[in-house]
Short mmCIF file of C-alpha atoms in Angstrom, two decimals:
data_model
loop_
_atom_site.label_atom_id
_atom_site.label_comp_id
_atom_site.label_asym_id
_atom_site.label_seq_id
_atom_site.Cartn_x
_atom_site.Cartn_y
_atom_site.Cartn_z
CA MET D 272 118.57 49.87 54.46
CA GLY D 273 119.16 49.32 57.57
CA PHE D 274 120.40 52.01 60.30
CA ASP D 275 124.49 53.07 59.93
CA PRO D 276 125.57 54.61 63.13
CA ARG D 277 128.39 55.88 61.59
CA ARG D 278 126.07 58.57 59.90
CA TRP D 279 124.86 59.31 62.50
CA SER D 280 126.27 61.99 65.03
CA SER D 281 124.68 62.74 68.08
CA GLU D 282 126.76 66.27 69.30
CA PRO D 283 125.15 68.62 66.89
CA ARG D 284 121.16 67.28 67.90
CA ALA D 285 122.34 67.80 71.68
CA ARG D 286 123.57 71.83 71.35
CA GLU D 287 120.17 72.24 69.84
CA VAL D 288 118.32 70.11 72.20
CA THR D 289 120.14 71.44 75.18
CA SER D 290 119.67 75.06 73.49
CA ASN D 291 115.76 74.98 73.07
CA VAL D 292 114.70 73.17 75.87
CA GLU D 293 116.91 75.49 78.28
CA THR D 294 114.47 78.89 75.82
CA LEU D 295 111.67 77.07 76.45
CA LEU D 296 111.81 77.53 80.53
CA ALA D 297 113.06 80.45 80.17
CA GLU D 298 109.71 81.72 77.60
CA ASN D 299 107.51 78.88 80.36
CA GLU D 300 108.61 81.28 83.76
CA ALA D 301 108.10 84.42 81.86
CA LEU D 302 104.31 83.18 81.05
CA ARG D 303 103.74 81.74 84.88
CA ARG D 304 104.65 84.44 85.88
CA GLU D 305 102.67 86.77 82.61
CA VAL D 306 99.48 84.45 83.63
CA ARG D 307 100.05 85.37 88.12
CA HIS D 308 99.90 89.56 86.92
CA LEU D 309 96.87 88.44 84.87
CA ARG D 310 95.00 86.50 87.48
CA LEU D 311 95.27 89.63 90.04
CA GLN D 312 94.48 92.28 87.43
CA LEU D 313 90.83 89.90 86.90
CA GLU D 314 90.57 89.54 90.56
CA ARG D 315 91.13 93.26 91.90
CA LEU D 316 88.11 94.18 88.64
CA GLU D 317 86.36 92.01 89.82
CA ARG D 318 86.54 93.68 93.04
CA SER D 319 85.66 96.40 92.11
CA ALA D 320 83.30 95.55 90.09
CA ARG D 321 81.53 94.26 94.00
CA ARG D 322 81.52 97.60 94.98
CA ASP D 323 80.32 99.32 92.30
CA PRO D 324 77.66 97.30 90.07
CA GLN D 325 78.16 100.42 87.01
CA PRO D 326 79.63 98.92 84.22
CA PHE D 327 84.03 99.12 85.15
CA ARG D 328 85.69 99.21 81.53
CA GLY D 329 88.75 101.06 82.77
CA GLN D 330 92.92 98.55 82.64
CA ALA D 331 95.49 98.61 85.36
CA TRP D 332 97.50 101.56 83.34
CA GLY D 333 95.06 102.46 80.97
CA TRP D 334 91.84 103.59 79.64
CA GLN D 335 89.34 102.94 77.39
CA GLY D 336 86.06 104.03 77.91
CA SER D 337 83.86 105.99 75.65
CA GLN D 338 85.11 109.90 74.83
CA GLY D 339 85.25 112.35 77.16
CA GLU D 340 84.59 109.92 79.32
CA PRO D 341 86.77 110.75 83.15
CA GLU D 342 89.88 108.37 82.70
CA PRO D 343 90.15 106.67 86.43
CA ALA D 344 92.97 107.38 88.58
CA ARG D 345 95.46 104.65 87.89
CA VAL D 346 96.24 104.52 91.93
CA ASN D 347 93.58 105.33 94.59
CA ALA D 348 93.80 106.79 98.41
CA ARG D 349 92.21 103.10 98.90
CA GLN D 350 95.20 101.19 97.37
CA VAL D 351 96.87 103.48 99.15
CA GLU D 352 96.05 102.70 102.40
CA ASN D 353 95.63 99.39 101.55
CA TRP D 354 99.22 98.83 100.46
CA GLY D 355 100.53 100.31 103.59
CA GLU D 356 98.79 97.99 105.78
CA LEU D 357 100.07 95.60 103.48
CA LEU D 358 103.64 96.44 104.81
CA ALA D 359 102.78 97.12 107.77
CA GLY D 360 102.12 93.72 107.83
CA GLN D 361 105.51 92.07 106.72
CA PRO D 362 108.32 90.80 108.16
CA GLY D 363 110.71 93.58 109.96
CA TRP D 364 108.53 96.46 108.93
CA SER D 365 108.80 97.26 112.70
CA VAL D 366 112.77 97.78 112.45
CA LEU D 367 112.51 100.85 108.94
CA ARG D 368 112.29 103.91 110.15
CA GLN D 369 110.17 107.26 108.62
CA LYS D 370 113.06 109.22 107.95
CA GLY D 371 114.91 106.34 106.52
CA LEU D 372 112.14 106.09 104.33
CA VAL D 373 111.95 110.35 103.35
CA GLU D 374 115.92 109.63 102.66
CA LEU D 375 116.10 106.53 100.86
CA VAL D 376 113.31 108.28 98.95
CA ASP D 377 115.96 111.07 97.74
CA GLN D 378 118.20 108.84 97.05
CA LEU D 379 117.06 106.44 94.04
CA ASN D 380 115.58 108.72 93.41
CA ARG D 381 118.77 111.40 92.81
CA GLN D 382 120.52 107.77 90.99
CA SER D 383 118.05 107.74 88.40
CA PHE D 384 118.60 108.56 84.85
CA HIS D 385 116.41 111.54 85.44
CA ALA D 386 117.98 112.90 88.31
CA ASN D 387 116.29 116.38 87.74
CA LEU D 388 112.77 115.47 88.01
CA THR D 389 110.64 114.73 90.71
CA LEU D 390 109.55 111.24 91.67
CA GLN D 391 106.07 112.56 90.81
CA GLN D 392 107.93 113.76 87.85
CA ARG D 393 109.77 111.48 86.62
CA LEU D 394 106.67 108.95 87.21
CA ASP D 395 104.67 110.81 85.25
CA ARG D 396 107.49 110.87 82.20
CA LEU D 397 107.57 107.15 82.63
CA LEU D 398 104.12 106.53 81.94
CA PRO D 399 101.94 109.61 81.53
CA GLY D 400 98.97 110.64 84.89
CA LEU D 401 100.46 107.64 87.72
CA GLY D 402 103.27 110.32 89.44
CA ARG D 403 100.13 112.71 89.73
CA ASP D 404 97.80 110.01 90.78
CA LEU D 405 100.24 108.21 93.15
CA PHE D 406 100.95 111.55 95.09
CA ASP D 407 97.14 113.40 94.43
CA ALA D 408 95.62 109.91 96.33
CA ILE D 409 98.30 109.99 99.11
CA GLY D 410 97.95 113.46 99.34
CA THR D 411 101.18 115.54 101.93
CA PRO D 412 102.94 112.66 103.09
CA THR D 413 103.24 112.25 106.96
CA THR D 414 103.28 108.53 106.91
CA LYS D 415 105.49 105.41 107.75
CA LYS D 416 102.97 104.15 105.86
CA HIS D 417 102.88 106.93 103.55
CA TRP D 418 106.90 107.33 103.17
CA ALA D 419 106.97 103.41 102.08
CA VAL D 420 104.61 103.37 99.63
CA LEU D 421 106.98 106.08 98.38
CA ALA D 422 110.09 104.61 98.55
CA ALA D 423 108.19 101.60 96.55
CA PHE D 424 106.78 103.69 93.77
CA ALA D 425 110.53 104.85 93.37
CA LEU D 426 112.28 100.97 93.36
CA TYR D 427 110.62 99.54 90.59
CA GLY D 428 108.73 102.23 89.21
CA VAL D 429 105.86 101.63 86.82
CA ARG D 430 105.77 97.28 88.04
CA THR D 431 105.19 99.33 91.65
CA ASN D 432 101.62 98.36 92.18
CA GLU D 433 102.70 94.13 91.35
CA TRP D 434 105.61 93.99 93.78
CA LEU D 435 102.91 95.68 96.31
CA ASP D 436 100.08 93.35 95.44
CA GLU D 437 101.83 90.10 94.85
CA ASP D 438 104.79 90.20 97.22
CA PRO D 439 105.32 92.77 99.73
CA ALA D 440 107.47 90.87 101.85
CA ARG D 441 109.86 91.30 99.13
CA VAL D 442 109.71 94.85 99.63
CA VAL D 443 109.70 94.95 103.47
CA ALA D 444 112.45 93.05 102.34
CA GLU D 445 114.45 95.14 100.05
CA LEU D 446 113.40 98.76 101.68
CA ARG D 447 115.27 97.28 104.54
CA GLN D 448 118.20 96.48 102.94
CA ARG D 449 119.07 99.16 101.37
CA LEU D 450 118.80 101.18 104.69
CA ALA D 451 120.80 99.16 106.55
CA ARG D 452 123.18 100.11 103.79
CA ARG D 453 122.20 103.98 103.82
CA GLN D 454 123.38 102.80 107.79
CA GLY D 455 125.90 101.23 106.67
CA GLY D 456 128.19 104.28 106.30
CA ARG D 457 129.58 105.33 109.73
CA ARG D 458 132.72 103.86 108.60
CA THR D 459 136.81 104.34 110.30
CA ARG D 460 138.30 106.38 108.21
CA SER D 461 140.48 103.08 107.08
CA ASP D 462 137.55 101.41 106.15
CA GLN D 463 137.21 104.36 103.90
CA ARG D 464 140.25 104.31 101.95
CA ARG D 465 139.39 100.72 101.68
CA THR D 466 135.92 101.53 100.10
CA ASP D 467 136.84 104.00 98.18
CA ARG D 468 139.41 102.66 96.23
CA ARG D 469 137.24 100.14 95.98
CA ALA D 470 134.96 102.48 94.42
CA ASP D 471 137.92 104.03 92.13
CA ASP D 472 139.09 100.71 90.46
CA GLN D 473 134.77 99.52 89.91
CA SER D 474 133.76 103.03 87.85
CA SER D 475 136.58 102.63 86.09
CA GLU D 476 136.11 99.69 84.84
CA GLN D 477 132.24 100.44 84.44
CA ALA D 478 133.89 103.53 82.40
CA SER D 479 135.78 101.36 80.16
CA SER D 480 132.87 98.90 80.20
CA ASP D 481 130.83 102.12 79.27
CA HIS D 482 132.92 103.75 76.44
CA HIS D 483 133.38 99.67 74.86
CA HIS D 484 129.68 99.23 74.95
CA ASN D 485 129.60 103.40 73.34
CA VAL D 486 131.83 103.57 70.78
CA GLY D 487 130.86 106.43 68.05
CA ALA D 488 128.79 108.61 70.38
CA PRO D 489 129.41 111.97 69.04
CA ARG D 490 130.84 114.30 70.77
CA GLY D 491 128.44 117.04 73.36
CA ALA D 492 126.31 113.70 73.47
CA ASP D 493 123.45 113.44 76.28
CA PRO D 494 125.27 112.14 79.13
CA ARG D 495 122.01 110.59 79.80
CA ARG D 496 121.34 109.03 76.45
CA VAL D 497 125.29 107.50 76.45
CA ALA D 498 124.41 106.16 80.62
CA ALA D 499 121.05 104.37 78.90
CA TYR D 500 122.91 103.34 75.62
CA ALA D 501 125.37 101.44 78.53
CA ALA D 502 122.85 99.86 80.86
CA LEU D 503 121.40 97.94 77.32
CA GLU D 504 125.43 97.03 76.60
CA LEU D 505 124.18 98.23 73.13
CA SER D 506 126.17 101.28 71.42
CA TRP D 507 125.44 104.16 70.29
CA GLY D 508 122.75 104.64 67.75
CA ALA D 509 120.88 101.00 67.70
CA SER D 510 118.04 100.99 66.13
CA ARG D 511 114.64 100.48 68.22
CA ASP D 512 114.09 96.92 67.84
CA ARG D 513 117.85 96.48 69.72
CA ILE D 514 116.57 98.22 71.90
CA LYS D 515 113.16 96.53 72.66
CA GLN D 516 115.67 92.76 72.03
CA ALA D 517 117.92 93.97 74.89
CA HIS D 518 115.60 94.84 76.84
CA ARG D 519 113.30 91.83 77.03
CA ARG D 520 116.81 89.77 77.52
CA LEU D 521 118.04 92.13 80.80
CA VAL D 522 114.74 92.28 82.33
CA LYS D 523 114.98 88.42 82.63
CA GLN D 524 118.94 88.34 83.39
CA HIS D 525 117.72 91.44 86.26
CA HIS D 526 114.55 90.53 87.02
CA PRO D 527 114.66 89.83 91.04
CA ASP D 528 112.98 87.12 90.89
CA MET D 529 115.16 85.61 89.24
CA GLY D 530 117.80 86.35 91.89
CA GLY D 531 118.31 89.59 89.80
CA SER D 532 119.60 92.82 91.40
CA ALA D 533 115.61 95.79 91.91
CA ASP D 534 118.80 98.12 91.34
CA ALA D 535 119.74 96.72 87.74
CA PHE D 536 116.63 95.55 86.99
CA ARG D 537 115.16 100.02 87.35
CA ARG D 538 118.14 101.34 86.42
CA VAL D 539 117.25 98.55 82.65
CA ASN D 540 113.51 99.91 82.42
CA ASP D 541 114.60 103.43 82.91
CA ALA D 542 117.30 103.61 80.14
CA TYR D 543 114.58 102.00 77.91
CA GLN D 544 112.14 104.18 79.25
CA LEU D 545 114.62 107.29 77.96
CA LEU D 546 115.73 105.68 74.80
CA ILE D 547 111.89 104.77 73.76
CA ALA D 548 110.59 107.70 74.30
#
């Protein structure tokens, strides 16, 4: 009845344990971010309750008040003012220029899956009322702070309030990088030709990848939906469950907190919103 080492193989179990540990670490990191977000939400609600003695029954992006009670704004003027002050206090703020931010908002909007919509319309499509409340809170954007907040919303979409509240330094750094890329467009003709050749090669690779992920797309299919399936690395007509699974996997992979690209993160979220809507 003793232990027979010949009947024991550690290799399959070692692989299983390693896989389980990696999964647990990823889930733990996601839970840690969620707990941090919930704590910040609670702090904001407590601050609101102290300012207003009436019970505050709103939520960050939703409303569960009594029937007929007006829905609170998802973004208000005080928030915009506070965000502007937070951004202005971060390293690199002085490098940003208002004109560059105006152009960046337009560029980010044109690069989205809803390129035919204004920023307000795009945000409202992602989350009804968000764009309307944001522009009502800002009014006519006239300052660098206003445009920095708008650029942040153009970049991060429905999660912008979290970024502005939790990591304004990262927001400023990302805006600086975007503007630096735009300014880096002043190149010699030979540089331009070399870059254009590289861009053509990359476009061909992307087109090949998109074709691989969208085999079966019908003729005349909406190109935005074709691109959205490609962004989620799915074949045309994938089920809602597969779309949700792909979204969960890719947002973890591209989340800026984990060193991912904000561009890729935004494309994945936009694609998900387009296909699930």
